Amino acid sequence: MFERPKKGERTLLVHQSPGGPADPEELHEFRELARAAGGEIVALIGATRATPDPRFYIGRGKAAEIREQAPESGIELVIFNHELSPSQERNLEREFQCRVLDRTGLILDIFAQRAQSFEGKLQVELAQLRHLSTRLVRGWTHLERQKGGIGLRGPGETQLETDRRLLQARIAQIRRRLERVDSQRDQGRKARDRAEIPTVSLVGYTNAGKSTLFNALTDAAVFAEDQLFATLDPTLRRIEPPNGRALVLADTVGFVSRLPHELVAAFRSTLQETISADLLLHVIDTASHRRDENIEHVHEVLARIGAAEIPCLQVFNKIDSLEQGEPRLERDEEGRPWRVWISARRGDGLELLLEALAEFSRGDVVRKRLSLGPADGRLRARLFSKGWILHESINDDGGWDIDVELPLGDYRRLLKSETALAQREIA
């Protein structure tokens, strides 16, 4: 048993492969995650093992090697690029006599540093507490059972039980606060729906250039840096593509392979901007050697949060890193925009992306003939205000027969808000 140190920056990284050499891109991402957390990387140790050891995850020989190296190199923290069980984490800390962190704990620490808004800080704390609640098992000396004494003997409870009870109370309190914040966000989304403004959400693997693209399209000052999870809190801005309708563009948190379940659950309210979007801009790092794998990781996360069916436009960014990277707009078999190749940093191809957004904002056109009664004056005024009425005439009931033409997306939103509209259709 040992007293865990309060801090530690000198870091040893450990990556174990099931067989064969490790993927260099995966190791690079691991190093970048550690640097993003502020770690001073002393060394990276690789291991090969078909199945994880139930006690140490790595083999006993490799654990002994790290135990001998840690004091000599002044190691204060050992980070594993894997998810460790609570018992494995405790066994490794006893073996190394220093703090041990797994991949989930590392990503949670980065998010804790990046969170700026009140909501973001609450979400990170909730994810950390959920993760910590599984690891409150005699990892610290102060969690030993309380000793009895004169006047102190009785039922009592262990310090461990007290900590767990306090954790659950804090988790419940954070959930209530997040429910109130989520209610406020929901009101904002409903206001955009009433104003019939489509929402476009930027998604993609972390460090693919989402915030750089967001700034290029909106002239915003969102923090953008060449590091993982540079942006955490969502930002929304209104844009108006040439020859198109106004859109709301949302910049959200980036995804990463093996994104911790605690984060997906805690950030569900923030990711709601993605779930409720009318279009996803999937920003892809064109120059990455793991481009196809990263695309699959993003698809997996979108499926986990229920956003897999939302229309998606792929944006291949960083073409300036390619030898023959030229901006272009690719269309599918039906002639709709499918892929756009751009450089957000240099601005190459942004006009093509705006063209694709303008086409989306206009959408497919719907033509209908409606028969409105005298009591439908408000609906008639709404259609006139949007410029959707092509022709109208007075009918025998004192109402109006009108021909309307409007984008498909607007028509679907109109059906939701005007429940009687479907009954007014003639053709």
Tab-separated table of C-alpha atoms in Angstrom:
chain	number	residue	atom	x	y	z
A	1	MET	CA	0.000	0.000	0.000
A	2	PHE	CA	1.297	3.468	-0.814
A	3	GLU	CA	0.068	7.046	-0.690
A	4	ARG	CA	-0.628	8.173	-4.273
A	5	PRO	CA	1.274	11.337	-5.298
A	6	LYS	CA	-0.824	14.402	-6.036
A	7	LYS	CA	0.809	15.096	-9.389
A	8	GLY	CA	3.228	13.660	-11.899
A	9	GLU	CA	4.423	14.873	-15.264
A	10	ARG	CA	7.380	12.593	-16.100
A	11	THR	CA	5.535	9.929	-18.020
A	12	LEU	CA	6.267	6.436	-19.263
A	13	LEU	CA	3.957	5.204	-22.042
A	14	VAL	CA	3.056	1.532	-22.453
A	15	HIS	CA	1.465	0.009	-25.562
A	16	GLN	CA	0.781	-3.687	-25.984
A	17	SER	CA	0.001	-5.289	-29.357
A	18	PRO	CA	-1.786	-8.642	-29.693
A	19	GLY	CA	0.745	-9.735	-32.294
A	20	GLY	CA	3.351	-8.182	-34.568
A	21	PRO	CA	4.656	-4.606	-34.482
A	22	ALA	CA	2.403	-1.755	-33.384
A	23	ASP	CA	0.840	0.614	-35.910
A	24	PRO	CA	3.099	3.736	-36.080
A	25	GLU	CA	0.036	5.995	-36.506
A	26	GLU	CA	-1.552	4.517	-33.390
A	27	LEU	CA	1.639	5.113	-31.403
A	28	HIS	CA	1.823	8.678	-32.751
A	29	GLU	CA	-1.744	9.341	-31.609
A	30	PHE	CA	-0.900	7.871	-28.179
A	31	ARG	CA	2.078	10.219	-27.830
A	32	GLU	CA	-0.040	13.203	-28.912
A	33	LEU	CA	-2.712	12.336	-26.347
A	34	ALA	CA	-0.074	12.242	-23.604
A	35	ARG	CA	1.397	15.567	-24.754
A	36	ALA	CA	-2.078	17.110	-24.909
A	37	ALA	CA	-2.513	16.169	-21.248
A	38	GLY	CA	0.759	17.930	-20.380
A	39	GLY	CA	2.912	14.848	-19.872
A	40	GLU	CA	6.689	14.943	-20.261
A	41	ILE	CA	7.270	11.708	-22.158
A	42	VAL	CA	10.389	9.897	-20.934
A	43	ALA	CA	9.984	6.689	-22.941
A	44	LEU	CA	7.496	4.476	-24.756
A	45	ILE	CA	7.675	0.763	-24.055
A	46	GLY	CA	6.100	-1.721	-26.440
A	47	ALA	CA	4.953	-5.219	-25.604
A	48	THR	CA	3.512	-8.131	-27.547
A	49	ARG	CA	1.074	-10.541	-25.972
A	50	ALA	CA	-1.736	-12.588	-27.496
A	51	THR	CA	-4.065	-12.055	-24.516
A	52	PRO	CA	-3.848	-9.518	-21.658
A	53	ASP	CA	-2.550	-10.783	-18.330
A	54	PRO	CA	-5.428	-10.763	-15.806
A	55	ARG	CA	-3.192	-9.305	-13.081
A	56	PHE	CA	-0.988	-6.733	-14.856
A	57	TYR	CA	-2.437	-6.593	-18.410
A	58	ILE	CA	1.181	-6.787	-19.628
A	59	GLY	CA	3.352	-9.816	-18.876
A	60	ARG	CA	5.040	-10.191	-15.509
A	61	GLY	CA	8.486	-9.876	-17.089
A	62	LYS	CA	7.569	-6.585	-18.750
A	63	ALA	CA	6.048	-5.348	-15.476
A	64	ALA	CA	9.298	-6.141	-13.664
A	65	GLU	CA	11.261	-4.282	-16.361
A	66	ILE	CA	9.149	-1.150	-15.852
A	67	ARG	CA	9.403	-1.476	-12.057
A	68	GLU	CA	13.201	-1.353	-12.297
A	69	GLN	CA	13.256	1.474	-14.852
A	70	ALA	CA	10.764	3.779	-13.098
A	71	PRO	CA	12.983	4.906	-10.149
A	72	GLU	CA	16.087	5.270	-12.334
A	73	SER	CA	14.293	7.530	-14.851
A	74	GLY	CA	12.306	9.463	-12.254
A	75	ILE	CA	9.009	8.182	-13.637
A	76	GLU	CA	6.005	9.687	-11.833
A	77	LEU	CA	3.229	8.378	-14.054
A	78	VAL	CA	2.733	5.307	-16.259
A	79	ILE	CA	0.038	5.557	-18.950
A	80	PHE	CA	-1.366	2.534	-20.775
A	81	ASN	CA	-2.852	2.889	-24.240
A	82	HIS	CA	-5.540	0.421	-23.203
A	83	GLU	CA	-8.499	0.206	-20.873
A	84	LEU	CA	-7.436	-1.335	-17.559
A	85	SER	CA	-9.725	-2.969	-15.055
A	86	PRO	CA	-9.766	-1.439	-11.545
A	87	SER	CA	-7.870	-4.432	-10.149
A	88	GLN	CA	-5.209	-4.247	-12.883
A	89	GLU	CA	-4.727	-0.536	-12.208
A	90	ARG	CA	-4.287	-1.160	-8.472
A	91	ASN	CA	-1.901	-4.084	-9.015
A	92	LEU	CA	0.234	-2.020	-11.392
A	93	GLU	CA	0.406	0.907	-8.951
A	94	ARG	CA	1.593	-1.403	-6.181
A	95	GLU	CA	4.142	-2.932	-8.559
A	96	PHE	CA	5.513	0.371	-9.930
A	97	GLN	CA	5.009	2.472	-6.772
A	98	CYS	CA	3.692	5.352	-8.873
A	99	ARG	CA	0.419	6.437	-10.449
A	100	VAL	CA	-1.004	4.413	-13.331
A	101	LEU	CA	-3.513	5.773	-15.836
A	102	ASP	CA	-5.335	3.982	-18.636
A	103	ARG	CA	-6.517	5.411	-21.984
A	104	THR	CA	-9.923	6.367	-20.612
A	105	GLY	CA	-8.429	8.257	-17.674
A	106	LEU	CA	-6.001	10.029	-20.030
A	107	ILE	CA	-8.769	11.278	-22.339
A	108	LEU	CA	-10.870	12.351	-19.360
A	109	ASP	CA	-7.918	14.392	-18.055
A	110	ILE	CA	-7.531	16.143	-21.430
A	111	PHE	CA	-11.231	16.971	-21.490
A	112	ALA	CA	-10.988	18.355	-17.948
A	113	GLN	CA	-8.270	20.769	-19.113
A	114	ARG	CA	-10.141	21.806	-22.280
A	115	ALA	CA	-13.609	22.432	-20.814
A	116	GLN	CA	-14.363	26.151	-20.607
A	117	SER	CA	-18.130	26.500	-20.355
A	118	PHE	CA	-20.208	25.717	-17.268
A	119	GLU	CA	-21.905	22.858	-19.114
A	120	GLY	CA	-18.623	21.419	-20.384
A	121	LYS	CA	-17.092	21.398	-16.897
A	122	LEU	CA	-20.149	19.652	-15.477
A	123	GLN	CA	-20.066	17.026	-18.227
A	124	VAL	CA	-16.378	16.318	-17.686
A	125	GLU	CA	-16.848	16.063	-13.925
A	126	LEU	CA	-19.739	13.649	-14.425
A	127	ALA	CA	-17.635	11.443	-16.708
A	128	GLN	CA	-14.707	11.516	-14.257
A	129	LEU	CA	-16.896	10.615	-11.284
A	130	ARG	CA	-18.462	7.720	-13.173
A	131	HIS	CA	-14.998	6.453	-14.046
A	132	LEU	CA	-13.711	6.988	-10.509
A	133	SER	CA	-16.661	5.203	-8.903
A	134	THR	CA	-15.404	1.898	-10.341
A	135	ARG	CA	-11.943	2.420	-8.858
A	136	LEU	CA	-12.697	3.179	-5.210
A	137	VAL	CA	-11.351	-0.144	-3.958
A	138	ARG	CA	-8.577	0.290	-1.342
A	139	GLY	CA	-6.245	2.165	-3.641
A	140	TRP	CA	-5.372	4.643	-0.899
A	141	THR	CA	-4.471	4.163	2.767
A	142	HIS	CA	-7.194	6.560	3.950
A	143	LEU	CA	-9.798	4.122	2.619
A	144	GLU	CA	-8.986	1.533	5.285
A	145	ARG	CA	-11.832	0.576	7.635
A	146	GLN	CA	-12.278	3.048	10.466
A	147	LYS	CA	-10.792	1.796	13.729
A	148	GLY	CA	-12.973	1.526	16.801
A	149	GLY	CA	-12.025	2.917	20.185
A	150	ILE	CA	-13.533	4.035	23.472
A	151	GLY	CA	-16.760	5.777	22.555
A	152	LEU	CA	-16.243	5.005	18.853
A	153	ARG	CA	-17.306	1.361	18.602
A	154	GLY	CA	-20.586	0.775	16.801
A	155	PRO	CA	-22.112	0.153	13.394
A	156	GLY	CA	-20.253	2.893	11.500
A	157	GLU	CA	-19.196	2.535	7.854
A	158	THR	CA	-15.929	2.248	5.999
A	159	GLN	CA	-14.311	5.330	4.511
A	160	LEU	CA	-14.724	3.564	1.180
A	161	GLU	CA	-18.495	3.359	1.671
A	162	THR	CA	-18.598	7.019	2.683
A	163	ASP	CA	-16.678	8.084	-0.422
A	164	ARG	CA	-18.911	5.980	-2.653
A	165	ARG	CA	-22.055	7.471	-1.105
A	166	LEU	CA	-20.732	11.015	-1.550
A	167	LEU	CA	-19.805	10.234	-5.146
A	168	GLN	CA	-23.311	9.037	-5.958
A	169	ALA	CA	-24.803	12.153	-4.351
A	170	ARG	CA	-22.532	14.409	-6.410
A	171	ILE	CA	-23.350	12.488	-9.612
A	172	ALA	CA	-27.074	12.939	-8.961
A	173	GLN	CA	-26.564	16.672	-8.350
A	174	ILE	CA	-24.611	17.124	-11.609
A	175	ARG	CA	-27.263	15.238	-13.550
A	176	ARG	CA	-29.956	17.603	-12.268
A	177	ARG	CA	-27.889	20.627	-13.271
A	178	LEU	CA	-27.216	19.192	-16.725
A	179	GLU	CA	-30.929	18.527	-17.197
A	180	ARG	CA	-31.585	22.252	-16.656
A	181	VAL	CA	-28.801	23.215	-19.088
A	182	ASP	CA	-30.092	20.698	-21.624
A	183	SER	CA	-33.572	22.205	-21.297
A	184	GLN	CA	-32.130	25.620	-22.176
A	185	ARG	CA	-30.339	24.154	-25.219
A	186	ASP	CA	-33.568	22.481	-26.284
A	187	GLN	CA	-35.339	25.850	-26.200
A	188	GLY	CA	-32.655	27.271	-28.504
A	189	ARG	CA	-33.103	24.389	-30.933
A	190	LYS	CA	-36.883	24.857	-30.913
A	191	ALA	CA	-36.412	28.562	-31.648
A	192	ARG	CA	-34.273	27.678	-34.684
A	193	ASP	CA	-36.923	25.195	-35.798
A	194	ARG	CA	-39.607	27.867	-35.538
A	195	ALA	CA	-37.440	30.209	-37.577
A	196	GLU	CA	-36.970	27.333	-40.059
A	197	ILE	CA	-33.166	27.676	-40.048
A	198	PRO	CA	-31.394	24.386	-40.884
A	199	THR	CA	-28.494	23.300	-38.666
A	200	VAL	CA	-25.227	21.955	-40.101
A	201	SER	CA	-22.951	20.176	-37.622
A	202	LEU	CA	-19.204	19.683	-38.089
A	203	VAL	CA	-18.095	16.195	-37.083
A	204	GLY	CA	-14.891	14.269	-37.577
A	205	TYR	CA	-11.827	12.706	-36.029
A	206	THR	CA	-10.012	14.953	-33.589
A	207	ASN	CA	-7.392	17.253	-35.171
A	208	ALA	CA	-8.942	16.895	-38.646
A	209	GLY	CA	-9.298	20.690	-38.925
A	210	LYS	CA	-12.934	21.235	-37.901
A	211	SER	CA	-12.314	24.408	-35.912
A	212	THR	CA	-10.057	25.839	-38.624
A	213	LEU	CA	-12.830	25.240	-41.169
A	214	PHE	CA	-15.412	26.688	-38.784
A	215	ASN	CA	-13.363	29.866	-38.419
A	216	ALA	CA	-12.851	30.093	-42.198
A	217	LEU	CA	-16.586	29.861	-42.881
A	218	THR	CA	-17.830	32.082	-40.053
A	219	ASP	CA	-14.951	34.481	-39.249
A	220	ALA	CA	-15.240	33.268	-35.671
A	221	ALA	CA	-12.351	33.180	-33.233
A	222	VAL	CA	-12.716	29.592	-32.051
A	223	PHE	CA	-9.467	28.197	-30.626
A	224	ALA	CA	-7.790	26.060	-33.307
A	225	GLU	CA	-4.450	24.361	-32.699
A	226	ASP	CA	-2.552	21.373	-34.108
A	227	GLN	CA	-3.291	19.152	-31.128
A	228	LEU	CA	-5.844	16.556	-30.116
A	229	PHE	CA	-9.103	17.817	-28.592
A	230	ALA	CA	-8.155	21.483	-29.040
A	231	THR	CA	-11.886	22.310	-29.008
A	232	LEU	CA	-14.342	20.845	-26.533
A	233	ASP	CA	-17.299	23.169	-26.008
A	234	PRO	CA	-19.735	23.494	-28.945
A	235	THR	CA	-19.968	26.808	-30.799
A	236	LEU	CA	-22.794	27.913	-33.108
A	237	ARG	CA	-22.675	30.624	-35.781
A	238	ARG	CA	-25.042	31.722	-38.539
A	239	ILE	CA	-23.795	31.696	-42.144
A	240	GLU	CA	-25.455	32.615	-45.443
A	241	PRO	CA	-24.060	30.736	-48.474
A	242	PRO	CA	-24.252	32.659	-51.790
A	243	ASN	CA	-27.559	31.942	-53.574
A	244	GLY	CA	-28.734	29.914	-50.590
A	245	ARG	CA	-30.688	30.246	-47.373
A	246	ALA	CA	-29.238	31.001	-43.956
A	247	LEU	CA	-27.771	28.099	-41.985
A	248	VAL	CA	-26.579	27.574	-38.421
A	249	LEU	CA	-23.120	25.968	-38.323
A	250	ALA	CA	-22.179	24.031	-35.163
A	251	ASP	CA	-18.583	23.121	-34.229
A	252	THR	CA	-18.540	20.135	-31.853
A	253	VAL	CA	-16.008	17.974	-30.026
A	254	GLY	CA	-13.815	15.707	-32.136
A	255	PHE	CA	-13.985	11.941	-31.990
A	256	VAL	CA	-11.203	9.463	-31.393
A	257	SER	CA	-10.809	5.707	-31.608
A	258	ARG	CA	-12.059	3.858	-28.534
A	259	LEU	CA	-13.860	6.945	-27.238
A	260	PRO	CA	-14.704	6.183	-23.575
A	261	HIS	CA	-18.303	5.217	-22.910
A	262	GLU	CA	-18.341	7.625	-19.959
A	263	LEU	CA	-17.701	10.536	-22.330
A	264	VAL	CA	-20.358	9.512	-24.833
A	265	ALA	CA	-22.909	9.261	-22.027
A	266	ALA	CA	-21.878	12.473	-20.265
A	267	PHE	CA	-21.653	14.543	-23.458
A	268	ARG	CA	-24.988	13.400	-24.871
A	269	SER	CA	-26.512	16.866	-24.352
A	270	THR	CA	-23.624	18.533	-26.207
A	271	LEU	CA	-23.760	15.896	-28.935
A	272	GLN	CA	-27.460	16.673	-29.253
A	273	GLU	CA	-26.372	19.455	-31.627
A	274	THR	CA	-25.130	16.654	-33.879
A	275	ILE	CA	-28.143	14.392	-33.341
A	276	SER	CA	-30.627	17.160	-34.201
A	277	ALA	CA	-28.646	18.522	-37.191
A	278	ASP	CA	-30.159	18.595	-40.684
A	279	LEU	CA	-26.756	17.938	-42.297
A	280	LEU	CA	-23.391	16.634	-41.072
A	281	LEU	CA	-20.121	17.952	-42.484
A	282	HIS	CA	-17.721	15.056	-41.912
A	283	VAL	CA	-14.292	16.717	-41.903
A	284	ILE	CA	-11.527	14.257	-42.838
A	285	ASP	CA	-7.741	14.648	-42.623
A	286	THR	CA	-6.836	13.769	-46.209
A	287	ALA	CA	-3.123	13.381	-45.466
A	288	SER	CA	-3.554	10.934	-42.566
A	289	HIS	CA	-2.243	7.409	-43.207
A	290	ARG	CA	-5.166	6.109	-41.124
A	291	ARG	CA	-7.761	8.100	-43.034
A	292	ASP	CA	-10.067	5.163	-43.773
A	293	GLU	CA	-9.821	3.852	-40.205
A	294	ASN	CA	-10.608	7.306	-38.791
A	295	ILE	CA	-13.656	7.549	-41.046
A	296	GLU	CA	-14.878	4.219	-39.652
A	297	HIS	CA	-14.276	5.389	-36.055
A	298	VAL	CA	-16.414	8.480	-36.696
A	299	HIS	CA	-19.175	6.346	-38.221
A	300	GLU	CA	-19.097	4.111	-35.127
A	301	VAL	CA	-19.524	7.074	-32.762
A	302	LEU	CA	-22.303	8.558	-34.912
A	303	ALA	CA	-24.107	5.226	-34.733
A	304	ARG	CA	-23.680	5.126	-30.941
A	305	ILE	CA	-25.298	8.535	-30.474
A	306	GLY	CA	-28.100	7.894	-32.977
A	307	ALA	CA	-26.900	10.153	-35.808
A	308	ALA	CA	-26.037	7.541	-38.435
A	309	GLU	CA	-29.055	8.296	-40.637
A	310	ILE	CA	-28.507	12.073	-40.902
A	311	PRO	CA	-27.474	13.248	-44.417
A	312	CYS	CA	-23.689	13.670	-44.578
A	313	LEU	CA	-21.315	15.617	-46.815
A	314	GLN	CA	-17.685	14.456	-46.664
A	315	VAL	CA	-15.133	17.283	-46.530
A	316	PHE	CA	-11.600	16.099	-47.324
A	317	ASN	CA	-9.433	18.734	-45.646
A	318	LYS	CA	-5.685	19.493	-45.718
A	319	ILE	CA	-5.214	18.924	-49.451
A	320	ASP	CA	-2.279	21.332	-49.176
A	321	SER	CA	-0.410	18.420	-47.545
A	322	LEU	CA	-0.722	16.350	-50.736
A	323	GLU	CA	1.652	16.620	-53.683
A	324	GLN	CA	-1.190	17.004	-56.196
A	325	GLY	CA	-4.060	18.151	-54.048
A	326	GLU	CA	-6.588	20.160	-56.032
A	327	PRO	CA	-9.921	21.484	-54.737
A	328	ARG	CA	-12.918	19.795	-56.316
A	329	LEU	CA	-16.575	18.957	-55.736
A	330	GLU	CA	-17.730	15.389	-56.356
A	331	ARG	CA	-21.378	14.441	-56.879
A	332	ASP	CA	-23.274	11.170	-56.488
A	333	GLU	CA	-25.278	9.376	-59.168
A	334	GLU	CA	-28.251	11.684	-58.576
A	335	GLY	CA	-26.131	14.806	-59.035
A	336	ARG	CA	-26.093	15.820	-55.361
A	337	PRO	CA	-22.880	16.982	-53.616
A	338	TRP	CA	-21.112	14.060	-51.965
A	339	ARG	CA	-17.463	15.029	-51.379
A	340	VAL	CA	-15.587	18.312	-51.306
A	341	TRP	CA	-11.775	18.528	-51.338
A	342	ILE	CA	-10.481	21.678	-49.607
A	343	SER	CA	-7.738	23.274	-47.545
A	344	ALA	CA	-9.353	25.155	-44.669
A	345	ARG	CA	-5.997	26.670	-43.659
A	346	ARG	CA	-5.314	28.200	-47.089
A	347	GLY	CA	-8.953	28.681	-48.095
A	348	ASP	CA	-8.680	26.487	-51.203
A	349	GLY	CA	-12.027	25.050	-52.271
A	350	LEU	CA	-14.159	26.920	-49.736
A	351	GLU	CA	-16.278	28.366	-52.570
A	352	LEU	CA	-17.071	24.791	-53.646
A	353	LEU	CA	-18.105	23.891	-50.102
A	354	LEU	CA	-20.341	26.974	-49.900
A	355	GLU	CA	-21.870	25.987	-53.233
A	356	ALA	CA	-22.682	22.548	-51.831
A	357	LEU	CA	-24.179	24.120	-48.676
A	358	ALA	CA	-26.274	26.476	-50.810
A	359	GLU	CA	-27.653	23.505	-52.755
A	360	PHE	CA	-28.463	21.751	-49.495
A	361	SER	CA	-30.186	24.832	-48.051
A	362	ARG	CA	-32.364	25.114	-51.145
A	363	GLY	CA	-32.993	21.355	-51.186
A	364	ASP	CA	-35.385	19.488	-53.449
A	365	VAL	CA	-38.377	21.599	-54.488
A	366	VAL	CA	-41.922	20.582	-53.539
A	367	ARG	CA	-44.938	21.891	-55.468
A	368	LYS	CA	-48.381	21.607	-53.918
A	369	ARG	CA	-51.887	22.944	-54.481
A	370	LEU	CA	-53.679	23.817	-51.257
A	371	SER	CA	-57.289	24.682	-50.466
A	372	LEU	CA	-57.403	27.030	-47.461
A	373	GLY	CA	-60.525	27.988	-45.579
A	374	PRO	CA	-61.392	31.416	-44.145
A	375	ALA	CA	-59.911	30.310	-40.798
A	376	ASP	CA	-56.528	29.607	-42.381
A	377	GLY	CA	-55.507	33.237	-42.741
A	378	ARG	CA	-52.487	32.834	-40.469
A	379	LEU	CA	-51.145	29.929	-42.525
A	380	ARG	CA	-51.734	31.901	-45.764
A	381	ALA	CA	-49.869	34.911	-44.344
A	382	ARG	CA	-46.961	32.649	-43.320
A	383	LEU	CA	-46.704	31.177	-46.826
A	384	PHE	CA	-46.802	34.681	-48.358
A	385	SER	CA	-44.095	35.959	-45.966
A	386	LYS	CA	-41.735	33.202	-47.159
A	387	GLY	CA	-42.445	33.889	-50.830
A	388	TRP	CA	-43.671	30.349	-51.420
A	389	ILE	CA	-47.048	31.204	-53.036
A	390	LEU	CA	-46.971	31.163	-56.854
A	391	HIS	CA	-50.647	31.775	-57.538
A	392	GLU	CA	-53.921	32.013	-55.625
A	393	SER	CA	-57.649	32.344	-56.335
A	394	ILE	CA	-60.789	32.710	-54.221
A	395	ASN	CA	-62.691	29.448	-53.833
A	396	ASP	CA	-66.425	28.859	-53.309
A	397	ASP	CA	-66.040	28.585	-49.508
A	398	GLY	CA	-64.644	32.106	-49.185
A	399	GLY	CA	-61.121	30.782	-48.749
A	400	TRP	CA	-58.228	30.457	-51.165
A	401	ASP	CA	-56.903	27.876	-53.597
A	402	ILE	CA	-53.159	28.456	-53.792
A	403	ASP	CA	-50.186	26.963	-55.633
A	404	VAL	CA	-47.039	26.819	-53.516
A	405	GLU	CA	-43.412	25.959	-54.272
A	406	LEU	CA	-40.919	25.489	-51.434
A	407	PRO	CA	-37.801	23.459	-50.527
A	408	LEU	CA	-38.408	19.908	-49.325
A	409	GLY	CA	-36.785	20.571	-45.951
A	410	ASP	CA	-39.019	23.598	-45.353
A	411	TYR	CA	-42.060	21.582	-46.390
A	412	ARG	CA	-41.251	18.850	-43.848
A	413	ARG	CA	-40.770	21.407	-41.067
A	414	LEU	CA	-44.017	23.106	-42.108
A	415	LEU	CA	-45.879	19.806	-41.785
A	416	LYS	CA	-44.607	19.458	-38.203
A	417	SER	CA	-45.681	22.937	-37.136
A	418	GLU	CA	-48.887	23.174	-39.204
A	419	THR	CA	-50.655	19.918	-38.399
A	420	ALA	CA	-53.671	20.777	-40.588
A	421	LEU	CA	-51.547	21.398	-43.701
A	422	ALA	CA	-51.781	17.811	-45.008
A	423	GLN	CA	-55.597	18.027	-44.925
A	424	ARG	CA	-55.516	21.177	-47.081
A	425	GLU	CA	-53.614	19.552	-49.960
A	426	ILE	CA	-55.477	19.071	-53.263
A	427	ALA	CA	-52.523	17.849	-55.322
